[in-house]
Amino acid sequence: MTLGKHRWVIAEGYIPGSSTGSGRAFESHETTCILNASERDANVRITLYFSDRDPVGPYTVKVCAKRTKHVRFNDLKDPAPVPRDTDYSSVIESDVPIVVQHTRLDSRRAELALLSTIAFPGD
Amino acid sequence: MTLGKHRWVIAEGYIPGSSTGSGRAFESHETTCILNASERDANVRITLYFSDRDPVGPYTVKVCAKRTKHVRFNDLKDPAPVPRDTDYSSVIESDVPIVVQHTRLDSRRAELALLSTIAFPGD
Amino acid sequence: MTLGKHRWVIAEGYIPGSSTGSGRAFESHETTCILNASERDANVRITLYFSDRDPVGPYTVKVCAKRTKHVRFNDLKDPAPVPRDTDYSSVIESDVPIVVQHTRLDSRRAELALLSTIAFPGD
Amino acid sequence: MTLGKHRWVIAEGYIPGSSTGSGRAFESHETTCILNASERDANVRITLYFSDRDPVGPYTVKVCAKRTKHVRFNDLKDPAPVPRDTDYSSVIESDVPIVVQHTRLDSRRAELALLSTIAFPGD
């Protein structure tokens, strides 16, 4: 099945620097959810843009054929971790068509806040 | 009225495994809201994608002509229930044009959190 | 300026039947935010779709040239009020191009929950 | 890299007039997040539309090449500050392609509420 696009943009980006609650599930985080519904593995490259410095990347992620991967920006390490409490944007590029959705869970206060949107398909 | 597309993608998917509050309204859930504004009944097939196993589906849903159906992923049973606390994505296919929107209500904490986005139209 | 489309769809729709807090600002509500950036007044027709009955409408709304109108579904009365705690979808049609965004504020619990998405452009 | 569109619309707009918590991070606010992934600086013009008065603007913002800027509507001052507790819409225009996402943080109650959506690409 061919479904999706090769390039996607998430213009919003901000990982809250604090959390309440315990465990990974309740840690403040941002996620790029990637679906690869095709028959071929996807080699995905993520580039981060900032307000006051050059872009950082690419971060490389493999999403196997007929699989989804929910990538936490918090977990990206190479070439550099994603700074907290910092505005950024991201561009996601793949060699096979994928679909991308952006989600944030904010647990800085005791109760959760969520946001989500389908990313912008760049081509 | 012809309105919508035949294929839709929700790349984010995650049903929180716990809830606070009583009753169906406050149970943590995810929904695919489907509008069939056409004159013909829609035969809808939902396929779920996971990070570590083969896709599951199709789940079949009928949305009558000129009706909406808000399908809770929590309620899908056949061919298999949707696991909680698990990342997934979904592809929604229909034989007549439909419009799809994704919503999550998270009541793991005492207060509610909500997210929603129009799904990605695949064709 | 010509900006937007003539038809829009909001597949999700649900007005929570209760609220906490006082005043209109904190009442649980759903809104269709309409921008008419054109030089001509827009005659807008909203039709509501339900899961178990025929569509209701059109509700008629005028959005003047170069103005925005944030229409609360709670306020629609003619031809019939919108039932609470009930799944619905809406189709918004205009004789001039407009842009539509959907928002819900849920105050059933003491703290607020919000969702929003750009609607689906139908043509 | 050419990525994005020259015109974007955010039909929803509303800056809550009160906040809880201390500091800029927790102040109720609305943001237009702009990514300029191109090689050229972007000259961006924002025009605000209201329900009962003429449009206000343009507000001018420069987004340098390969940079993101998360512009708070709260911070716009020239030609006029953005009124609080007031419905508005915004049109964002740029001389190079950009991508725009809309976000609100509402801290009127003690806990946060968030919403976000990719804006509507006008061309």
Coordinates of C-alpha atoms in Angstrom, one line a residue:
Chain A
M1 CA 0.0 0.0 0.0
T2 CA 1.4 3.4 -0.9
L3 CA 0.2 5.9 1.7
G4 CA 1.6 9.1 2.7
K5 CA 4.4 11.5 1.7
H6 CA 8.2 11.7 1.8
R7 CA 8.5 14.9 3.8
W8 CA 6.7 16.2 6.8
V9 CA 7.0 19.3 9.0
I10 CA 6.1 19.9 12.6
A11 CA 6.5 23.7 13.1
E12 CA 5.7 23.6 16.9
G13 CA 8.3 21.9 19.2
Y14 CA 8.8 22.4 22.9
I15 CA 9.7 19.8 25.5
P16 CA 8.7 21.0 28.9
G17 CA 11.6 20.8 31.3
S18 CA 9.8 19.4 34.3
S19 CA 7.3 16.7 35.0
T20 CA 5.1 15.4 37.8
G21 CA 4.2 11.8 38.4
S22 CA 6.4 8.8 38.1
G23 CA 7.5 6.7 35.2
R24 CA 8.0 7.2 31.5
A25 CA 4.3 7.4 30.7
F26 CA 3.9 10.6 32.7
E27 CA 7.1 12.3 31.8
S28 CA 6.6 15.5 29.8
H29 CA 7.4 14.6 26.2
E30 CA 6.9 15.3 22.5
T31 CA 6.4 12.5 20.0
T32 CA 6.5 12.2 16.2
C33 CA 4.3 9.2 15.4
I34 CA 5.3 7.6 12.1
L35 CA 3.3 5.1 10.2
N36 CA 5.0 3.1 7.4
A37 CA 2.2 1.2 5.8
S38 CA 4.4 0.2 2.8
E39 CA 6.1 -3.1 2.0
R40 CA 9.6 -1.6 2.4
D41 CA 11.5 -0.5 5.4
A42 CA 11.7 3.3 5.8
N43 CA 14.9 5.2 6.5
V44 CA 13.8 8.3 8.2
R45 CA 15.9 11.4 8.8
I46 CA 14.8 14.1 11.3
T47 CA 16.3 17.6 11.3
L48 CA 15.7 20.0 14.1
Y49 CA 15.5 23.8 13.6
F50 CA 16.0 26.4 16.3
S51 CA 15.5 30.1 16.8
D52 CA 19.1 31.0 17.4
R53 CA 21.5 28.4 16.0
D54 CA 22.0 26.2 12.9
P55 CA 19.9 23.1 12.3
V56 CA 20.9 19.9 14.1
G57 CA 20.7 16.5 12.4
P58 CA 20.0 14.3 10.8
Y59 CA 18.8 12.0 13.5
T60 CA 18.2 8.6 11.8
V61 CA 15.3 6.3 12.6
K62 CA 14.3 3.1 10.9
V63 CA 10.6 2.3 10.6
C64 CA 10.1 -1.3 9.4
A65 CA 7.6 -2.2 6.7
K66 CA 4.0 -2.3 8.0
R67 CA 5.0 -0.9 11.3
T68 CA 4.5 2.2 13.3
K69 CA 7.1 4.0 15.5
H70 CA 6.3 6.6 18.0
V71 CA 9.6 8.5 18.4
R72 CA 10.0 10.6 21.5
F73 CA 12.1 13.7 20.8
N74 CA 13.2 13.3 24.4
D75 CA 15.0 10.1 23.4
L76 CA 17.0 11.5 20.5
K77 CA 20.7 11.6 21.4
D78 CA 22.8 11.5 18.2
P79 CA 24.1 14.0 17.0
A80 CA 22.9 15.8 20.2
P81 CA 20.1 15.6 22.7
V82 CA 17.1 17.9 22.3
P83 CA 17.3 20.8 24.8
R84 CA 14.4 21.2 27.1
D85 CA 12.3 24.4 27.5
T86 CA 13.5 25.5 24.1
D87 CA 11.5 26.3 20.9
Y88 CA 12.2 24.1 17.9
S89 CA 10.7 22.8 14.7
S90 CA 11.3 19.5 12.9
V91 CA 11.5 18.2 9.4
I92 CA 11.0 14.5 8.9
E93 CA 12.2 12.9 5.6
S94 CA 11.8 9.3 4.4
D95 CA 12.8 7.3 1.4
V96 CA 9.3 5.6 1.3
P97 CA 6.0 7.3 1.9
I98 CA 5.0 7.7 5.6
V99 CA 2.4 9.5 7.6
V100 CA 3.4 11.7 10.6
Q101 CA 1.5 13.0 13.6
H102 CA 2.8 15.3 16.4
T103 CA 1.8 14.9 20.0
R104 CA 2.9 16.5 23.3
L105 CA 2.1 15.4 26.8
D106 CA 2.8 18.2 29.4
S107 CA 2.8 17.1 33.0
R108 CA 4.5 20.2 34.6
R109 CA 1.4 20.6 36.7
A110 CA -0.2 17.7 38.6
E111 CA -2.8 17.1 35.8
L112 CA -2.0 16.3 32.2
A113 CA -2.3 18.5 29.2
L114 CA -2.3 17.1 25.6
L115 CA -2.0 18.4 22.1
S116 CA -1.8 16.7 18.8
T117 CA -2.0 17.4 15.1
I118 CA -1.3 15.7 11.8
A119 CA 2.0 17.2 10.5
F120 CA 2.2 19.2 7.4
P121 CA 3.0 17.1 4.3
G122 CA 5.8 18.8 2.5
D123 CA 5.5 17.2 -0.9
Chain B
M1 CA -23.2 15.0 -1.6
T2 CA -19.7 13.7 -2.4
L3 CA -17.5 14.8 0.4
G4 CA -14.3 13.3 1.7
K5 CA -11.8 10.6 0.7
H6 CA -11.7 6.8 0.6
R7 CA -8.6 6.4 2.8
W8 CA -7.5 8.0 6.0
V9 CA -4.6 7.6 8.4
I10 CA -4.2 8.3 12.1
A11 CA -0.5 7.9 12.9
E12 CA -0.9 8.5 16.6
G13 CA -2.7 5.9 18.6
Y14 CA -2.6 5.1 22.3
I15 CA -5.3 4.1 24.7
P16 CA -4.4 4.9 28.3
G17 CA -4.7 1.8 30.4
S18 CA -6.4 3.5 33.4
S19 CA -9.1 5.9 34.1
T20 CA -10.6 8.0 36.9
G21 CA -14.2 8.9 37.3
S22 CA -17.2 6.7 36.7
G23 CA -19.1 5.8 33.6
R24 CA -18.4 5.4 29.9
A25 CA -18.1 9.2 29.3
F26 CA -15.0 9.5 31.5
E27 CA -13.2 6.3 30.6
S28 CA -9.9 7.0 28.8
H29 CA -10.5 6.3 25.2
E30 CA -9.6 7.0 21.6
T31 CA -12.2 7.6 18.9
T32 CA -12.2 7.7 15.1
C33 CA -15.1 10.0 14.2
I34 CA -16.5 9.1 10.7
L35 CA -18.9 11.2 8.7
N36 CA -20.6 9.7 5.7
A37 CA -22.4 12.6 4.1
S38 CA -23.2 10.6 0.9
E39 CA -26.4 8.9 -0.2
R40 CA -25.0 5.4 0.1
D41 CA -24.0 3.3 3.1
A42 CA -20.3 3.1 3.8
N43 CA -18.5 -0.1 4.4
V44 CA -15.5 0.9 6.4
R45 CA -12.4 -1.2 7.2
I46 CA -9.9 -0.3 9.9
T47 CA -6.4 -1.8 10.0
L48 CA -4.2 -1.3 13.0
Y49 CA -0.4 -1.1 12.8
F50 CA 1.9 -1.8 15.7
S51 CA 5.6 -1.3 16.5
D52 CA 6.6 -4.9 17.0
R53 CA 4.0 -7.2 15.3
D54 CA 2.1 -7.6 12.0
P55 CA -0.9 -5.4 11.3
V56 CA -4.3 -6.5 12.8
G57 CA -7.5 -6.2 10.9
P58 CA -9.6 -5.4 9.1
Y59 CA -12.2 -4.4 11.7
T60 CA -15.4 -3.7 9.8
V61 CA -17.8 -0.9 10.5
K62 CA -20.9 0.2 8.7
V63 CA -21.7 3.9 8.6
C64 CA -25.1 4.5 7.1
A65 CA -25.8 7.1 4.5
K66 CA -26.1 10.6 5.9
R67 CA -24.9 9.5 9.3
T68 CA -21.9 9.9 11.6
K69 CA -20.4 7.2 13.7
H70 CA -17.9 7.9 16.5
V71 CA -16.1 4.6 16.8
R72 CA -14.2 4.0 20.0
F73 CA -11.0 1.9 19.4
N74 CA -11.7 0.6 23.0
D75 CA -14.8 -1.1 21.6
L76 CA -13.1 -3.0 18.7
K77 CA -13.1 -6.7 19.4
D78 CA -13.0 -8.6 16.1
P79 CA -10.4 -9.9 15.1
A80 CA -8.8 -8.8 18.4
P81 CA -9.2 -6.2 21.1
V82 CA -6.9 -3.2 21.0
P83 CA -4.2 -3.5 23.7
R84 CA -4.0 -0.7 26.2
D85 CA -0.8 1.4 26.9
T86 CA 0.5 0.4 23.5
D87 CA 1.6 2.5 20.5
Y88 CA -0.4 1.9 17.3
S89 CA -1.5 3.6 14.1
S90 CA -4.7 3.1 12.1
V91 CA -5.7 3.1 8.4
I92 CA -9.4 3.7 7.7
E93 CA -10.7 2.7 4.2
S94 CA -14.2 3.1 2.8
D95 CA -16.0 2.2 -0.4
V96 CA -17.6 5.7 -0.4
P97 CA -16.0 9.0 0.5
I98 CA -15.9 9.8 4.2
V99 CA -14.3 12.3 6.6
V100 CA -12.3 11.1 9.6
Q101 CA -11.2 12.9 12.8
H102 CA -9.2 11.5 15.7
T103 CA -9.8 12.2 19.3
R104 CA -8.4 11.0 22.6
L105 CA -9.8 11.6 26.1
D106 CA -7.2 10.8 28.8
S107 CA -8.6 10.5 32.4
R108 CA -5.6 8.8 34.0
R109 CA -5.4 11.8 36.3
A110 CA -8.4 13.2 38.1
E111 CA -8.8 16.0 35.5
L112 CA -9.3 15.3 31.8
A113 CA -6.9 15.9 28.9
L114 CA -8.1 16.0 25.3
L115 CA -6.5 15.9 21.9
S116 CA -8.0 15.9 18.4
T117 CA -6.9 16.3 14.7
I118 CA -8.4 15.8 11.3
A119 CA -6.8 12.6 10.0
F120 CA -4.5 12.5 7.0
P121 CA -6.4 11.9 3.7
G122 CA -4.5 9.2 1.9
D123 CA -5.9 9.6 -1.6
Chain C
M1 CA -8.2 38.3 -0.9
T2 CA -9.4 34.9 -1.9
L3 CA -8.5 32.5 0.8
G4 CA -10.1 29.3 1.8
K5 CA -12.7 26.9 0.5
H6 CA -16.5 26.7 0.1
R7 CA -17.1 23.5 2.0
W8 CA -15.7 22.2 5.3
V9 CA -16.2 19.2 7.5
I10 CA -15.8 18.7 11.2
A11 CA -16.2 14.9 11.8
E12 CA -16.0 15.1 15.6
G13 CA -18.8 16.8 17.5
Y14 CA -19.8 16.5 21.1
I15 CA -21.0 19.1 23.6
P16 CA -20.4 18.0 27.1
G17 CA -23.6 18.1 29.1
S18 CA -22.2 19.7 32.2
S19 CA -19.8 22.4 33.3
T20 CA -18.0 23.7 36.3
G21 CA -17.1 27.3 36.9
S22 CA -19.3 30.3 36.3
G23 CA -20.0 32.4 33.2
R24 CA -20.1 31.8 29.5
A25 CA -16.3 31.6 29.2
F26 CA -16.1 28.4 31.2
E27 CA -19.2 26.7 30.0
S28 CA -18.4 23.5 28.1
H29 CA -18.8 24.3 24.5
E30 CA -17.9 23.6 20.9
T31 CA -17.1 26.2 18.4
T32 CA -16.7 26.5 14.6
C33 CA -14.4 29.5 14.0
I34 CA -15.0 31.0 10.6
L35 CA -12.7 33.5 8.8
N36 CA -14.1 35.4 5.9
A37 CA -11.1 37.3 4.5
S38 CA -12.8 38.2 1.3
E39 CA -14.4 41.5 0.2
R40 CA -17.9 40.0 0.2
D41 CA -20.2 38.9 3.0
A42 CA -20.5 35.1 3.4
N43 CA -23.8 33.3 3.7
V44 CA -22.9 30.2 5.7
R45 CA -25.0 27.1 6.1
I46 CA -24.3 24.5 8.8
T47 CA -25.8 21.0 8.6
L48 CA -25.5 18.6 11.5
Y49 CA -25.3 14.8 11.1
F50 CA -26.1 12.3 13.8
S51 CA -25.7 8.6 14.4
D52 CA -29.4 7.6 14.5
R53 CA -31.5 10.3 12.9
D54 CA -31.7 12.4 9.7
P55 CA -29.4 15.4 9.3
V56 CA -30.7 18.7 10.8
G57 CA -30.3 22.0 9.1
P58 CA -29.3 24.2 7.6
Y59 CA -28.5 26.6 10.3
T60 CA -27.7 29.9 8.6
V61 CA -25.0 32.3 9.7
K62 CA -23.7 35.5 8.1
V63 CA -20.0 36.3 8.3
C64 CA -19.4 39.8 7.1
A65 CA -16.5 40.7 4.7
K66 CA -13.1 40.8 6.4
R67 CA -14.5 39.5 9.7
T68 CA -14.3 36.4 11.8
K69 CA -17.1 34.7 13.6
H70 CA -16.6 32.1 16.3
V71 CA -20.0 30.3 16.3
R72 CA -20.8 28.2 19.3
F73 CA -22.8 25.1 18.5
N74 CA -24.3 25.6 21.9
D75 CA -26.0 28.7 20.6
L76 CA -27.6 27.2 17.5
K77 CA -31.4 27.2 17.9
D78 CA -33.1 27.2 14.5
P79 CA -34.2 24.7 13.2
A80 CA -33.4 22.9 16.5
P81 CA -31.0 23.2 19.4
V82 CA -28.0 20.9 19.4
P83 CA -28.4 18.0 21.9
R84 CA -25.8 17.7 24.6
D85 CA -23.8 14.5 25.3
T86 CA -24.6 13.4 21.8
D87 CA -22.2 12.4 18.9
Y88 CA -22.5 14.6 15.8
S89 CA -20.6 15.9 12.8
S90 CA -21.0 19.1 10.9
V91 CA -20.7 20.3 7.3
I92 CA -20.2 24.0 6.8
E93 CA -20.9 25.5 3.3
S94 CA -20.4 29.1 2.2
D95 CA -21.0 31.1 -1.0
V96 CA -17.6 32.7 -0.7
P97 CA -14.3 31.1 0.4
I98 CA -13.8 30.8 4.1
V99 CA -11.5 29.0 6.5
V100 CA -12.9 26.8 9.4
Q101 CA -11.3 25.6 12.6
H102 CA -13.0 23.4 15.3
T103 CA -12.5 23.9 19.0
R104 CA -13.9 22.3 22.2
L105 CA -13.6 23.5 25.7
D106 CA -14.6 20.8 28.2
S107 CA -15.1 21.9 31.8
R108 CA -17.0 18.9 33.2
R109 CA -14.2 18.5 35.7
A110 CA -12.8 21.5 37.7
E111 CA -9.9 22.0 35.3
L112 CA -10.3 22.7 31.6
A113 CA -9.5 20.5 28.7
L114 CA -9.1 21.8 25.1
L115 CA -9.0 20.4 21.7
S116 CA -8.7 22.1 18.3
T117 CA -8.1 21.2 14.6
I118 CA -8.4 22.9 11.3
A119 CA -11.5 21.4 9.6
F120 CA -11.3 19.2 6.5
P121 CA -11.7 21.3 3.3
G122 CA -14.3 19.6 1.2
D123 CA -13.5 21.2 -2.2
Chain D
M1 CA 15.1 23.3 0.7
T2 CA 11.7 24.6 -0.5
L3 CA 9.1 23.5 2.0
G4 CA 5.8 25.1 2.8
K5 CA 3.5 27.7 1.5
H6 CA 3.4 31.5 1.3
R7 CA 0.0 32.0 3.0
W8 CA -1.5 30.4 6.1
V9 CA -4.7 30.9 8.1
I10 CA -5.5 30.3 11.8
A11 CA -9.3 30.7 12.1
E12 CA -9.3 30.2 15.8
G13 CA -7.8 32.9 18.0
Y14 CA -8.4 33.8 21.7
I15 CA -5.9 34.8 24.3
P16 CA -7.4 34.0 27.8
G17 CA -7.3 37.2 29.9
S18 CA -6.1 35.6 33.1
S19 CA -3.4 33.1 34.2
T20 CA -2.3 31.1 37.2
G21 CA 1.3 30.3 38.0
S22 CA 4.3 32.5 37.8
G23 CA 6.6 33.3 34.9
R24 CA 6.3 33.6 31.1
A25 CA 6.1 29.8 30.6
F26 CA 2.8 29.5 32.4
E27 CA 1.1 32.7 31.2
S28 CA -2.0 32.0 29.1
H29 CA -0.9 32.6 25.5
E30 CA -1.3 31.8 21.8
T31 CA 1.6 31.2 19.5
T32 CA 2.1 31.0 15.7
C33 CA 5.1 28.7 15.2
I34 CA 6.8 29.5 12.0
L35 CA 9.5 27.3 10.3
N36 CA 11.6 28.8 7.5
A37 CA 13.6 25.9 6.2
S38 CA 14.7 27.8 3.2
E39 CA 18.1 29.5 2.4
R40 CA 16.6 33.0 2.4
D41 CA 15.3 35.1 5.3
A42 CA 11.5 35.3 5.4
N43 CA 9.6 38.6 5.8
V44 CA 6.4 37.6 7.4
R45 CA 3.3 39.8 7.7
I46 CA 0.5 38.9 10.2
T47 CA -3.0 40.4 9.8
L48 CA -5.6 40.0 12.5
Y49 CA -9.4 39.7 11.8
F50 CA -12.0 40.5 14.4
S51 CA -15.8 40.0 14.7
D52 CA -16.8 43.6 15.0
R53 CA -14.0 45.8 13.6
D54 CA -11.7 46.2 10.6
P55 CA -8.6 44.0 10.3
V56 CA -5.5 45.1 12.1
G57 CA -2.0 44.8 10.7
P58 CA 0.3 44.0 9.2
Y59 CA 2.5 43.0 12.1
T60 CA 5.9 42.3 10.6
V61 CA 8.2 39.5 11.7
K62 CA 11.5 38.4 10.3
V63 CA 12.3 34.7 10.4
C64 CA 15.9 34.1 9.4
A65 CA 16.9 31.3 6.9
K66 CA 17.0 27.9 8.5
R67 CA 15.4 29.1 11.7
T68 CA 12.2 28.7 13.5
K69 CA 10.3 31.5 15.4
H70 CA 7.5 30.8 17.9
V71 CA 5.7 34.2 17.9
R72 CA 3.4 34.8 20.8
F73 CA 0.3 36.8 19.8
N74 CA 0.6 38.3 23.3
D75 CA 3.8 40.0 22.3
L76 CA 2.5 41.7 19.2
K77 CA 2.5 45.5 19.8
D78 CA 2.7 47.3 16.5
P79 CA 0.3 48.6 15.1
A80 CA -1.7 47.6 18.2
P81 CA -1.7 45.0 21.0
V82 CA -3.9 42.0 20.7
P83 CA -7.0 42.3 23.0
R84 CA -7.5 39.6 25.6
D85 CA -10.7 37.6 25.9
T86 CA -11.6 38.5 22.3
D87 CA -12.3 36.3 19.3
Y88 CA -9.9 36.8 16.4
S89 CA -8.4 35.0 13.3
S90 CA -5.0 35.5 11.7
V91 CA -3.6 35.4 8.2
I92 CA 0.2 34.9 7.9
E93 CA 1.9 35.8 4.7
S94 CA 5.6 35.3 3.8
D95 CA 7.8 36.1 0.8
V96 CA 9.4 32.7 1.0
P97 CA 7.7 29.4 1.8
I98 CA 7.1 28.7 5.5
V99 CA 5.2 26.2 7.6
V100 CA 2.8 27.5 10.4
Q101 CA 1.3 25.7 13.4
H102 CA -1.0 27.2 16.0
T103 CA -0.9 26.5 19.7
R104 CA -2.7 27.8 22.8
L105 CA -1.7 27.3 26.5
D106 CA -4.6 28.2 28.8
S107 CA -3.7 28.5 32.5
R108 CA -6.9 30.3 33.7
R109 CA -7.4 27.3 36.0
A110 CA -4.6 25.9 38.2
E111 CA -3.9 23.1 35.7
L112 CA -2.9 23.7 32.1
A113 CA -4.9 23.1 29.0
L114 CA -3.3 22.9 25.5
L115 CA -4.5 22.9 21.9
S116 CA -2.6 22.8 18.6
T117 CA -3.1 22.4 14.9
I118 CA -1.3 22.8 11.7
A119 CA -2.7 26.0 10.2
F120 CA -4.5 26.0 6.8
P121 CA -2.3 26.6 3.8
G122 CA -3.9 29.2 1.7
D123 CA -2.0 28.7 -1.6

